Coordinates of C-alpha atoms in Angstrom, one line a residue:
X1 CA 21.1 2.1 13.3
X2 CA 18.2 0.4 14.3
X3 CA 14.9 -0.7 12.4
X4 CA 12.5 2.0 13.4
X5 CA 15.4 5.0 11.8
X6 CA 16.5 2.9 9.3
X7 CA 12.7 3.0 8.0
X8 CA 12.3 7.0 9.0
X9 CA 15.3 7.9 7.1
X10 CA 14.1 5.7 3.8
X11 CA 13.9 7.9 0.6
X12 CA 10.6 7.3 -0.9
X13 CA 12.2 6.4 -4.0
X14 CA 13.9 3.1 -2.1
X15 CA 10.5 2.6 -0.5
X16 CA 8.8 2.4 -4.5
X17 CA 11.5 0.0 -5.1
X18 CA 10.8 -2.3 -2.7
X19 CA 7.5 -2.6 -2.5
X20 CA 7.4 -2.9 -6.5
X21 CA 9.8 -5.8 -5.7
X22 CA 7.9 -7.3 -3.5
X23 CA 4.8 -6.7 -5.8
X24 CA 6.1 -8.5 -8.7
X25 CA 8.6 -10.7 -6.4
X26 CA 11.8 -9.5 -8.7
X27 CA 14.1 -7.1 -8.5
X28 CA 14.4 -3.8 -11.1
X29 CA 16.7 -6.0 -13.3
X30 CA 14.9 -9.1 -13.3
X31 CA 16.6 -10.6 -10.9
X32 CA 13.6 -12.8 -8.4
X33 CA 13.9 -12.2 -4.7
X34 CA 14.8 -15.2 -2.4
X35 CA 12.5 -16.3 0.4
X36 CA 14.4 -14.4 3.0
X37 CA 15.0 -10.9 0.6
X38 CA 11.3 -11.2 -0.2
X39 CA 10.4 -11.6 3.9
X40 CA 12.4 -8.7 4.8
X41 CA 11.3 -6.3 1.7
X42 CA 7.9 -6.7 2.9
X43 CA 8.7 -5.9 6.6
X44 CA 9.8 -2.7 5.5
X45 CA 7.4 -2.0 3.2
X46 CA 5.1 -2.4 6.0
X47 CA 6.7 -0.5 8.7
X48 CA 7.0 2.8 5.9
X49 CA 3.6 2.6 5.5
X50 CA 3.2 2.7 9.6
X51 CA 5.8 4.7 10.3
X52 CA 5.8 7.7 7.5
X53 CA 2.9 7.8 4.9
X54 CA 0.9 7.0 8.2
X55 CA -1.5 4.9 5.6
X56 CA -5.1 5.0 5.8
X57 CA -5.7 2.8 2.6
X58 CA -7.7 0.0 2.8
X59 CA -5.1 -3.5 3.1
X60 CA -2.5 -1.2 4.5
X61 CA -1.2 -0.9 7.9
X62 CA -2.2 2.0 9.3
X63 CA -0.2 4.3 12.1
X64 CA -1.3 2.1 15.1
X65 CA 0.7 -1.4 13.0
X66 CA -2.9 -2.9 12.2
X67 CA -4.8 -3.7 8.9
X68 CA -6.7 -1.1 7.7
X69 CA -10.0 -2.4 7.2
X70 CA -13.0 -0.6 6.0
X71 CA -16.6 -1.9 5.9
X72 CA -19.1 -2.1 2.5
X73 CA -20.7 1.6 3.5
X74 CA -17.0 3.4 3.8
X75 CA -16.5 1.8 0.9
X76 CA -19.3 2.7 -1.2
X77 CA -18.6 6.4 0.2
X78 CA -15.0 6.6 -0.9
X79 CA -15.7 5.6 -4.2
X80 CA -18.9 7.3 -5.1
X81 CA -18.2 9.9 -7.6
X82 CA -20.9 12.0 -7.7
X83 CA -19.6 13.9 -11.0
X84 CA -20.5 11.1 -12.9
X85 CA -20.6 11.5 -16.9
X86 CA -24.2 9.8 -17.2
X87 CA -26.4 8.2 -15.0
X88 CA -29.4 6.1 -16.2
X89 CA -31.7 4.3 -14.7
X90 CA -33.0 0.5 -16.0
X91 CA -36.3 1.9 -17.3
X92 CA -33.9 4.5 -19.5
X93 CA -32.2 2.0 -20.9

């Protein structure tokens, strides 16, 4: 099996269990990760994200294998909640 369908035929719970591992840099059980378990974990954490959620989250590799990258504005705009609670200006305060 080669790299590309052993990443396409991933479960998404095995992909959640790698990248928590390579989040916290330790197995489920507490066991750490050695340099070259921790190296390959994150290659295919990155090629799931590439290859089947087809990311579009910002510090994620998106379908075409680059960073996704988003500038202040995109930013600003994915994040703006505009059914705020309260809104008050300094003056109100």
């Amino acid at each position: 099996m080669d790299f590309t369908a052993m990443v396409s035929a991933m479960a998404p719970d095995t992909y959640n269990k790698l990248a928590e591992a390579v989040a916290t840099g330790r197995w489920a059980d507490g066991t750490p990760l050695s340099a070259e378990q921790k190296e390959q974990t994150l290659q295919l954490v990155l090629a799931y994200q590439s290859k089947v959620l087809k990311s579009q989250d910002i510090f994620t590799v998106g379908p075409d294998g680059q960073i996704v990258h988003k500038s202040k504005a995109e930013l600003k705009k994915q994040f703006s909640d505009p059914a705020a609670i309260a809104r008050f200006s300094h003056d109100d305060l």
